XYZ file of C-alpha atoms in Angstrom:
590
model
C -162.585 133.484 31.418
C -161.133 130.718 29.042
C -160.692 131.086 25.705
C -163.364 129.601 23.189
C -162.309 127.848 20.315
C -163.595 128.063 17.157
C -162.112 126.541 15.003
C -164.524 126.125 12.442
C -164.022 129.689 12.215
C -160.459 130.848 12.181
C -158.408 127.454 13.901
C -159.461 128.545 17.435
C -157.237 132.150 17.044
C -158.368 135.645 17.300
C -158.829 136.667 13.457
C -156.427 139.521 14.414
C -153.389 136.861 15.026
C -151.654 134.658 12.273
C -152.399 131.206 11.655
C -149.013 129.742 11.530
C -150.687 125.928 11.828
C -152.809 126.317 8.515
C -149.759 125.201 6.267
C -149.127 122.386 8.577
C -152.890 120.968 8.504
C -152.370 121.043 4.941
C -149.503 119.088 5.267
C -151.137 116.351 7.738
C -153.926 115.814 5.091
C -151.694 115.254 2.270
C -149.995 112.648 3.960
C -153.116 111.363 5.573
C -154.052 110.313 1.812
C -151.359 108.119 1.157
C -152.026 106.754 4.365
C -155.387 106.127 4.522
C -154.716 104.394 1.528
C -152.192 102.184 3.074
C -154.354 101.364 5.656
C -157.471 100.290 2.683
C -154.779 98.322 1.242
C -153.811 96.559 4.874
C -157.658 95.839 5.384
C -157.887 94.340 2.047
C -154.884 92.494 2.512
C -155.966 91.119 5.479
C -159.425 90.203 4.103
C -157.764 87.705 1.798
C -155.383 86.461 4.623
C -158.013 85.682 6.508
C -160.304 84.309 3.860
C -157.112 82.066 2.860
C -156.187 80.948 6.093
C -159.891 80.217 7.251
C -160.352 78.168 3.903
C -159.959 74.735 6.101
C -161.972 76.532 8.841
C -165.567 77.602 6.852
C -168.442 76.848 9.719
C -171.080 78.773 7.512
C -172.597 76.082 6.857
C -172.432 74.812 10.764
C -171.367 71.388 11.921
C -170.504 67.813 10.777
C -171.177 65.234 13.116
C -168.269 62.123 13.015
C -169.843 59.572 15.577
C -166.765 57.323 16.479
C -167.197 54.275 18.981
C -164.277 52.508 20.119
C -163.280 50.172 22.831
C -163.448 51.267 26.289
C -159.164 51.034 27.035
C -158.345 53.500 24.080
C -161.629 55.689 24.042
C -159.881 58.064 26.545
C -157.192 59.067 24.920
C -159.087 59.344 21.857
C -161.531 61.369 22.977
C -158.822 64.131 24.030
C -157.603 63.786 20.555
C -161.051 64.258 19.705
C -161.242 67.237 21.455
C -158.126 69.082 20.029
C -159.120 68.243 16.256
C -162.613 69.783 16.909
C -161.084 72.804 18.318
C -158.866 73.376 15.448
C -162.039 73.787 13.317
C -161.450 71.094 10.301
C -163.929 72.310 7.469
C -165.653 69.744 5.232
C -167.934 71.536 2.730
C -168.183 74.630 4.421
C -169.005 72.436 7.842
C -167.017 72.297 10.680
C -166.362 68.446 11.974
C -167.380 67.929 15.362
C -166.344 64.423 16.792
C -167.802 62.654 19.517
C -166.113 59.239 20.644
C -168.174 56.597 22.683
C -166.922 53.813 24.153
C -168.345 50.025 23.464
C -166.456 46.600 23.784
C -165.958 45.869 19.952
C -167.442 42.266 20.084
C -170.673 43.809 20.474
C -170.284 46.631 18.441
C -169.479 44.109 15.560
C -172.702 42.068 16.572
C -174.657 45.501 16.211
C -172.450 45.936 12.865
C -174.072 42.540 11.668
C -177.304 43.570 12.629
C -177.460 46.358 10.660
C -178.144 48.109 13.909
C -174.755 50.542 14.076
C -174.874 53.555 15.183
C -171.264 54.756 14.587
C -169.665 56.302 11.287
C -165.895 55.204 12.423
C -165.074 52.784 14.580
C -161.594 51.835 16.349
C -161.735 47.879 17.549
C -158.761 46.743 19.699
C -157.810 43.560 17.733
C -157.751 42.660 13.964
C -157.833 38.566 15.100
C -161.069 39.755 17.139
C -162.227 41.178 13.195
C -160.940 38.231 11.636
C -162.652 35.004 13.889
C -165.840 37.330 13.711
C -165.734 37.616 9.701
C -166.121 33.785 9.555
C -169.344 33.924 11.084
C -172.681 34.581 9.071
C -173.008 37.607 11.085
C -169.435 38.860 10.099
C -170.115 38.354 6.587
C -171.401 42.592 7.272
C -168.066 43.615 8.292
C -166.100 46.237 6.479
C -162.436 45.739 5.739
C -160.015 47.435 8.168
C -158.661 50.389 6.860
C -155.086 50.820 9.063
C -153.949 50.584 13.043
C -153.179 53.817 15.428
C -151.721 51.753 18.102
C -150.490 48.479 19.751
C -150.495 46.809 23.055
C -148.759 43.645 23.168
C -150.457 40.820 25.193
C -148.025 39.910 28.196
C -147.984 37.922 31.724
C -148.527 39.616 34.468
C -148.573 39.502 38.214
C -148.326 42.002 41.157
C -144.705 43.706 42.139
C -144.189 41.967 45.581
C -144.795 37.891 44.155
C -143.112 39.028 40.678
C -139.837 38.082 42.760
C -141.726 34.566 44.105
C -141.771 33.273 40.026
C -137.986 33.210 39.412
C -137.451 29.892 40.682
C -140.703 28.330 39.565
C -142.204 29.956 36.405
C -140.344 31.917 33.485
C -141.881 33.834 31.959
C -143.025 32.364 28.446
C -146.197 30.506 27.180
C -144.713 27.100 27.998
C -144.530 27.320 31.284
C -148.176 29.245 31.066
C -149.368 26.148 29.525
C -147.466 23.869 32.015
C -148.724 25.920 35.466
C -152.328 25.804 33.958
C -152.301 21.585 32.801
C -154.642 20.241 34.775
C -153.456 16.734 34.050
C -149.706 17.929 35.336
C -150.217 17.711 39.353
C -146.795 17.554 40.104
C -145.504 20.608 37.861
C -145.356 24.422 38.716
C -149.501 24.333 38.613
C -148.968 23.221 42.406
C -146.999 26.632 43.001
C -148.932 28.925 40.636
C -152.400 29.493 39.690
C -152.770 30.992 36.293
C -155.852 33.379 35.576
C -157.168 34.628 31.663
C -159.572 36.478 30.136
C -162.769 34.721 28.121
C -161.429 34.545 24.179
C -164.990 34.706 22.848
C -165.490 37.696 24.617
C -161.619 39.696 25.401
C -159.136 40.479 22.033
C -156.443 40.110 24.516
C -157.859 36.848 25.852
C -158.094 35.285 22.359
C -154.373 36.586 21.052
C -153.100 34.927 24.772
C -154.697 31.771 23.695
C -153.747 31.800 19.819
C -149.814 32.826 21.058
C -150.023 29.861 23.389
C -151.558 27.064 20.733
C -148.743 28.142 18.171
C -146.324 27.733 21.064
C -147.853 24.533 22.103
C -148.023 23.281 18.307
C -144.296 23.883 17.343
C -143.198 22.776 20.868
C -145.237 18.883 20.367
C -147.464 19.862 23.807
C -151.149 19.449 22.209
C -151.942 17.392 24.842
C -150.651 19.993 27.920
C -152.278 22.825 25.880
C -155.778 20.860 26.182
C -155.223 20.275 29.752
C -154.419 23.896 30.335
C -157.317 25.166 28.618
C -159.595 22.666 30.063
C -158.539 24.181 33.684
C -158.446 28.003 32.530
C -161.703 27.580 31.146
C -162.657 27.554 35.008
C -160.732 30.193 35.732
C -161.998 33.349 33.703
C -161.821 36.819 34.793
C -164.825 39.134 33.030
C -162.335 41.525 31.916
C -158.650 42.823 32.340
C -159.871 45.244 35.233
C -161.533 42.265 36.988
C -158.301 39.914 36.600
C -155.726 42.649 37.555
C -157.380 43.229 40.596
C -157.415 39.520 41.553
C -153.921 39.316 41.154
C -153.064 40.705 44.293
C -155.891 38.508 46.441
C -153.722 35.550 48.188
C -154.428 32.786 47.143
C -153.274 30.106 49.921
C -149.400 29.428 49.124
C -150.317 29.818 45.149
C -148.848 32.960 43.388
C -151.378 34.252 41.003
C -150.205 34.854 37.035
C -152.349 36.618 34.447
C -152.553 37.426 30.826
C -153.759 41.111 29.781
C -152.315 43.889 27.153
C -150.136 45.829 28.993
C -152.094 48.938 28.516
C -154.800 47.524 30.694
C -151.681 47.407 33.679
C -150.502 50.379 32.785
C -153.588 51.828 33.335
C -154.316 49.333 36.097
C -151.517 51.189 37.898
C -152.486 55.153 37.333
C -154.909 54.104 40.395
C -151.905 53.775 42.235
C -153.243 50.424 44.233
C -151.660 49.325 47.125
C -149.992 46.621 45.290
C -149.285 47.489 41.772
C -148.840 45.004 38.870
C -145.951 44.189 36.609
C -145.507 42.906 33.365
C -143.881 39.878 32.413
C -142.786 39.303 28.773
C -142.897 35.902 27.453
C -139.425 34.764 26.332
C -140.950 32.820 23.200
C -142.349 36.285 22.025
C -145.956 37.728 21.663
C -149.127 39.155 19.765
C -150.330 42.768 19.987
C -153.605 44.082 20.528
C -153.354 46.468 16.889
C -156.383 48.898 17.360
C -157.684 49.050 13.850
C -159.631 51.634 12.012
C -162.665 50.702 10.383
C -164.571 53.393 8.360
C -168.880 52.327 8.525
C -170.299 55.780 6.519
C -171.585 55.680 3.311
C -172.403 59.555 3.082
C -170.135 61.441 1.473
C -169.330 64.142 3.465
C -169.257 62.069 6.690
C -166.813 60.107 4.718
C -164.561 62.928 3.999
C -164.800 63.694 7.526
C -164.024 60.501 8.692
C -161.014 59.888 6.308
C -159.556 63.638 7.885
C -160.152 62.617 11.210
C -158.229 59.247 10.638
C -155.083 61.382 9.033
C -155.087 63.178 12.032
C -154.673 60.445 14.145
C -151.364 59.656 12.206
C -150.344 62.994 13.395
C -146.829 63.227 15.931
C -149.580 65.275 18.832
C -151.894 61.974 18.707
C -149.289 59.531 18.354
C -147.914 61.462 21.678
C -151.543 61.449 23.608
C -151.976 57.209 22.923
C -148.450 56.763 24.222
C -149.075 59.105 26.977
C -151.747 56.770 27.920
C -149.959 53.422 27.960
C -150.022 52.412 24.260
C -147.521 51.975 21.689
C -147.224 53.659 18.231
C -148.790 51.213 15.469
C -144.658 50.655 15.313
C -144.328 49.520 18.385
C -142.442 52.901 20.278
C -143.488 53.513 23.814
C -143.528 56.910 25.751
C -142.232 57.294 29.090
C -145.548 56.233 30.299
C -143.984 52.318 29.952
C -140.384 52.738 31.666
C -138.450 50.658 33.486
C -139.291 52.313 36.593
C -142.739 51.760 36.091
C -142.736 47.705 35.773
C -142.420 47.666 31.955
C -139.601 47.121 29.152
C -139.565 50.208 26.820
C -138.453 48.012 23.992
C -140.530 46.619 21.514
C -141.037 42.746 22.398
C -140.294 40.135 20.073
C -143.598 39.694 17.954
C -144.699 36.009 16.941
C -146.021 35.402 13.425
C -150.125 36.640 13.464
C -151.921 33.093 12.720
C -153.994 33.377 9.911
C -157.640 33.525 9.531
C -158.210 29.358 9.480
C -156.116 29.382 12.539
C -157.624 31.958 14.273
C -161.109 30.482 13.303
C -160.149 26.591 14.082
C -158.562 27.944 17.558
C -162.616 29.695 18.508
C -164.049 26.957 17.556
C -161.700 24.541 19.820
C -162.224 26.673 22.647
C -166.347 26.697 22.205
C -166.181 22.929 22.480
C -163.852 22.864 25.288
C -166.339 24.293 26.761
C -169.058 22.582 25.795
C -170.491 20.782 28.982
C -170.097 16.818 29.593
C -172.140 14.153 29.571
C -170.569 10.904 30.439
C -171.870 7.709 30.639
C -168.957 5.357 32.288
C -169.131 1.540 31.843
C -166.929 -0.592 33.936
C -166.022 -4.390 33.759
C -166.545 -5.878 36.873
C -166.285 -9.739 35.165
C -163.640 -12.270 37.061
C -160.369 -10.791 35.352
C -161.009 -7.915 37.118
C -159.970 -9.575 40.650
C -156.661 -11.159 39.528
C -153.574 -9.223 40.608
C -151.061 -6.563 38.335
C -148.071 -7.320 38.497
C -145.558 -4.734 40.332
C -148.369 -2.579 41.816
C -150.098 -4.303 44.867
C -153.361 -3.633 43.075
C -155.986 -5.556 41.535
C -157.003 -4.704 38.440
C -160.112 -4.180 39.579
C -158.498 -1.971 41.999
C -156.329 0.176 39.257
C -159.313 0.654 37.107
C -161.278 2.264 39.974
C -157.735 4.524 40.507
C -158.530 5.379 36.578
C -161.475 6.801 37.123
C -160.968 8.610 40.050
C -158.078 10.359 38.355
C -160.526 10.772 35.245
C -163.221 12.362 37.374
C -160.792 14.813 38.241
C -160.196 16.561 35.503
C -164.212 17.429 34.533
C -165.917 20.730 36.489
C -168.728 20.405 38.457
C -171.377 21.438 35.740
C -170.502 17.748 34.106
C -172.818 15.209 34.183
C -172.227 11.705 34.216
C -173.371 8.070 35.490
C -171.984 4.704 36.072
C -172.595 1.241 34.987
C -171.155 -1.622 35.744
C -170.630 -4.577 33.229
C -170.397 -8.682 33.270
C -172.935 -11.826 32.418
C -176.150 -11.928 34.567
C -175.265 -8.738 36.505
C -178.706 -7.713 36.539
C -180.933 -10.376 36.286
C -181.063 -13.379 34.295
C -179.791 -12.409 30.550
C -178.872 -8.759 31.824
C -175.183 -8.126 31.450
C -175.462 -4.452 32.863
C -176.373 -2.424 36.226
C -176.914 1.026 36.391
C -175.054 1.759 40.076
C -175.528 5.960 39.618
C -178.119 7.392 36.949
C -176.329 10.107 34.495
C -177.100 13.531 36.005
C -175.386 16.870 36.909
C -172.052 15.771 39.318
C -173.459 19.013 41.646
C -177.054 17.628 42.004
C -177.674 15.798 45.209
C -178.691 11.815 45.442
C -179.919 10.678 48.688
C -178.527 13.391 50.422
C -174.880 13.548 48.820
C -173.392 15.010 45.676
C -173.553 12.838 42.694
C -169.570 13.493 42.643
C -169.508 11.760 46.081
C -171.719 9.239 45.051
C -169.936 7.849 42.082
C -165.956 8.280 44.149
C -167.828 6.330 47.090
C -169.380 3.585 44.946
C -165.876 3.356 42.526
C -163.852 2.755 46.020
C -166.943 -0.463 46.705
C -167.057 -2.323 43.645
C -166.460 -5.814 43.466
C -165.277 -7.971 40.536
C -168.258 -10.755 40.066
C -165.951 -13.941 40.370
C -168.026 -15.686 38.062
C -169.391 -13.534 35.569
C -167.923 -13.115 31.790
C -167.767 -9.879 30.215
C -170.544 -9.274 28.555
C -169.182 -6.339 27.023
C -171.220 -5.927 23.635
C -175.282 -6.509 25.001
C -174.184 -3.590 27.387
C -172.473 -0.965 25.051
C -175.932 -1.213 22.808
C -177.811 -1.060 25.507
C -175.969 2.405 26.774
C -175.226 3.691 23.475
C -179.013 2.954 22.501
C -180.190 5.000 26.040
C -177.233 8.061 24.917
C -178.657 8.713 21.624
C -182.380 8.798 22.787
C -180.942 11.147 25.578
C -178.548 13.374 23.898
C -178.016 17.026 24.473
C -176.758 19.477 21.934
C -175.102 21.736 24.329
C -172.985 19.643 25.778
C -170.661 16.737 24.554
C -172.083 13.259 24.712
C -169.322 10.540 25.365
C -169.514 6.445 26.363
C -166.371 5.715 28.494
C -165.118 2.220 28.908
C -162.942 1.100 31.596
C -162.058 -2.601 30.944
C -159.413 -5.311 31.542
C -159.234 -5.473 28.010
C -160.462 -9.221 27.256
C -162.894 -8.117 24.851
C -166.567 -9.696 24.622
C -166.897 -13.043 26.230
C -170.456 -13.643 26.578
C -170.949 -17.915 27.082
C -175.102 -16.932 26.496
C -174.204 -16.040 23.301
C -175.759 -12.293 23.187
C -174.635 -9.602 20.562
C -171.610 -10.421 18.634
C -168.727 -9.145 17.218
C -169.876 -8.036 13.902
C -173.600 -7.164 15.051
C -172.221 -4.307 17.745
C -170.108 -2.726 14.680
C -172.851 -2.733 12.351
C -175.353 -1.041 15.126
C -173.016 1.357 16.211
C -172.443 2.363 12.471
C -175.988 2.793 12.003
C -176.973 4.799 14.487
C -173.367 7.175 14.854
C -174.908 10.499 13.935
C -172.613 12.830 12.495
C -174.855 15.625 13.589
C -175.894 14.635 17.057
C -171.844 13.107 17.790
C -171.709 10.444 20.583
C -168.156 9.362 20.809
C -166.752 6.366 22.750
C -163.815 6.557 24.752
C -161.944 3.383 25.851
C -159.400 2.576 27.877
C -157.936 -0.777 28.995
C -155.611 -1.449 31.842
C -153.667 -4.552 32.711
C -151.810 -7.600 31.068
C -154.660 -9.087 29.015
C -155.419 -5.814 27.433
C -153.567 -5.996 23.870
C -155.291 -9.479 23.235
C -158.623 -7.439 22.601
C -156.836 -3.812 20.863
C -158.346 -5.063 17.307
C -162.023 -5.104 18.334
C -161.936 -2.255 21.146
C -160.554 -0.088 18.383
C -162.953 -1.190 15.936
C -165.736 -0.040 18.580
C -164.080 3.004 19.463
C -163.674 4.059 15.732
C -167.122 2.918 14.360
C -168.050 5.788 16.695
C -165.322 8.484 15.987
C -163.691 7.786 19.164
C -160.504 6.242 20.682
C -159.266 3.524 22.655
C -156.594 3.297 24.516
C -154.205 0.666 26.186
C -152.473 1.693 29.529
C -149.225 0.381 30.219
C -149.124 2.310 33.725
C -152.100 4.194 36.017
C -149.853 7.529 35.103
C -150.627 7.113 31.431
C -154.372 7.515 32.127
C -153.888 11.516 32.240
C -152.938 11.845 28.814
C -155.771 9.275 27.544
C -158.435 11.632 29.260
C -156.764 14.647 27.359
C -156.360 12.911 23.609
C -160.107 12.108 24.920
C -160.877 15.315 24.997
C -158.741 16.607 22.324
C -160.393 14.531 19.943
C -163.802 15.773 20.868
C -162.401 19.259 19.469
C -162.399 17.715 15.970
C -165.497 15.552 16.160
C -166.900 14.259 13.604
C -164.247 14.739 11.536
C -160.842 13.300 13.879
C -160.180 11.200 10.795
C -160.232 13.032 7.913
């Protein structure tokens, strides 16, 4: 049998036998004292380590919610940011800070802002000049001042890899020749070659810092005039949103390479889907704006503010610097990651940065694009008296003839949504005492009229008009009687205009009729700042300076223009001043 110990007894030995392990327990207990005390001490130490270190990191009192919203193209890499600072426990008041980020375009999270109707305590837009043309509305009175920027994108050109190679020879890259491609009065220039695409300004930052970086371009380069034309055609030519436009840049497009304007973040991330034919960007030579990605603070409550103002110090942190560059964007100074390389269809380098317009220009450039695309309605006279049959010199055309080659150009340049109507002009043209015959009623140019578009109608009955060899001009009984039928017909949503295509001899009416001074003081009366109906005349041939005085007189009494055309070419740019000066109406003149 086994021993039995008992050491309770006599340290597990016979009582007969020497203990020669007593003196050594003793021993192991005396140092076990200092020891355990060491070991107290360690535990307390640690205690207070612990309770130092975990200072920042109190959840006693649970969590803090920070509800961020921010535009759908940098909420990604946010949230991951997100995710790290909520793991590292930041402590507000004994609460751990738990952020959530949500993605909304920011022109209707500033709409909600306005509304009152917010639900966000921090919110990251993509553009200050988005901010800034929204704080000059009634609405945007609400909105908070920006607080700082975590990140740019600059706003470049852009087209897929395999037709990048196509532009060389027929489009820089720069905003000119944007502006040039895109002038729909410039048929002959690279527009024939290239077919531009953009993004809505009222409804894209990117698309409204394209079109301010083009207008300052256009303004110190003297091209007002190509700038409207451009914008009148891209206006037709909107993509819904950089995803939308990317992918349409590698549809053919008959012989017609396809150009864009996005941030390149959105082709960055355009190409991370690896499509079949990836995009490049092209930097315009003239340099460019940045989408800025500012941070707006929205709480009130206190704590939610402290939260909110760590959160945002965080973001100036090297690890989320490194996550936003990782995913296409550029430090608030401009430094890209390896995400934009060379390799990868980008320059690393920080473009050349054009002056941000201020907030008057950024305001006066929204407004010019709302009325540019405001929709027409045109009411077009045309002289058909006996000048009109007599010969211009050095073009095998009548005049009758050129001025029907006006209008056709003219009709041109306005989208199908327009509406318009024709009337022709003389003495007697409709009846005794009647100096005016409406040929094609004023209606949409897409509705149909005895079973053809109106569009087709008025081009067909341009190319059949006559000149009455008899008949006088008659020119003042029928602008009162059109003006008179535009007022009681206007429409606020789109831009009412009288167009006048004469010979230029003025009012020659041998029944006597309205004169000179009576059409001036009617138009004067009944011009309506507030309900603007502008006219727009043009004169073509040899006789056309005699009458310059009174046509501008009629023009101006009305806020509008008139215009003498030395050559059928000139017409173009009289339909864009026309136009241009229906971005300033009622105030052209000061």
């Amino acid at each position: 049998m086994g021993r039995h110990r008992t050491d309770e007894l006599d340290g597990g030995y016979r009582a007969n036998e020497p203990s020669p392990r007593r003196r050594a327990r003793r021993g192991r207990g005396r140092v076990l004292v200092p020891l355990a005390g060491a070991v107290a001490l360690a535990v307390l130490l640690g205690v207070a380590a612990f309770v130092i270190f975990n200072r920042d990191h109190d959840c006693t009192g649970g969590k803090l919610a920070l509800r961020v919203v921010a535009t759908p193209d940098i909420q990604p890499a946010l949230s991951r940011i997100a995710g790290n600072y909520n793991k590292a426990m930041h402590s507000i008041d004994s609460k751990c800070v738990e952020v959530t980020v949500t993605k909304e375009a920011a022109a209707r999270t500033a709409n909600a802002l306005a509304a009152g109707k917010v639900g966000a305590d921090f919110w990251v837009a993509d553009s200050s000049l988005l901010m800034e043309s929204l704080r000059t509305t009634p609405a945007g009175e609400a909105l908070p001042q920006i607080d700082s920027s975590i990140a740019t994108s600059p706003v470049v050109l852009a087209a897929a890899k395999a037709a990048a190679t196509k532009l060389s020879g027929t489009l820089q890259p720069s905003w000119a020749a944007m502006i040039s491609a895109a002038n729909v009065a410039n048929v002959d220039g690279p527009g024939k070659k290239v077919r531009v695409l953009a993004l809505d300004p009222q409804k894209n930052s990117a698309g409204l810092a394209a079109l301010l970086a083009a207008a300052g371009t256009a303004k110190e380069a003297g091209q007002d005039k190509a700038l409207v034309g451009a914008l009148k055609e891209l206006s037709g030519a909107l993509a819904s949103d950089s995803t939308a436009l990317l992918a349409s840049l590698t549809v053919k497009s008959g012989s017609k390479v396809p150009v864009g304007v996005t941030s390149e973040q959105a082709i960055y991330a355009h190409n991370t889907k690896k499509p079949e034919a990836p995009v490049v960007a092209l930097y315009p030579k003239e340099g460019t704006l940045s989408l800025d990605y500012p941070v707006t603070i929205l709480t009130k409550d206190p704590a939610v503010l402290k939260a909110a103002t760590d959160f945002k110090q965080d973001l100036n942190t090297e690890s989320a610097k490194k996550t936003l560059r990782e995913a296409g964007f550029r430090s608030a100074d401009g430094k890209a990651g390896t995400a934009l390389s060379e390799d990868k269809g980008f320059t690393p380098e920080t473009p050349a940065a054009l002056d941000p317009p201020d907030t008057a220009t950024v305001t006066r450039m929204v407004q010019t694009w709302s009325r540019l695309n405001l929709g027409t309605r045109l009411l077009t006279l045309l002289d058909v008296s006996g000048t009109m049959a007599l010969p211009v010199p050095g073009t095998g055309m009548t005049r009758m003839q050129a001025i029907n080659k006006i209008a056709t150009e003219g009709l041109g340049l306005f989208p199908a949504g327009s509406e318009m109507g024709l009337w022709t002009f003389s003495t007697h043209l409709d009846g005794q005492n009647k100096d005016w015959k409406e040929l094609v009623s004023v209606g949409p140019l897409a509705e149909s009229i005895d079973g053809s578009l109106r569009k087709e109608a008025l081009v067909k009955t341009f190319a059949q008009i006559q000149a009455k060899s008899t008949g006088d001009t008659g020119l003042n009984d029928t602008v009162k009687a059109a003006y008179g039928q535009l007022t009681k017909t206007f429409q606020e949503d789109k831009v009412n205009t009288l167009l006048i295509l004469t010979d230029g001899a003025g009012n020659d009416d041998p029944d006597g009729g309205v004169k000179n001074p009576e059409i001036l003081q009617y138009l004067k009366k009944t011009y309506n700042p507030k309900k603007p109906i502008s006219i727009l005349l043009i004169a073509f041939g040899p006789d056309a300076k005699k009458g310059k005085t009174q046509m501008e007189a009629l023009a101006k009494a009305t806020g509008g223009e008139a215009y003498i055309a030395e050559n059928i070419l000139q017409v173009r740019d009289f339909f864009l001043q026309g136009m241009e000066r229906r971005l300033c109406t009622p105030n052209c003149d000061g």
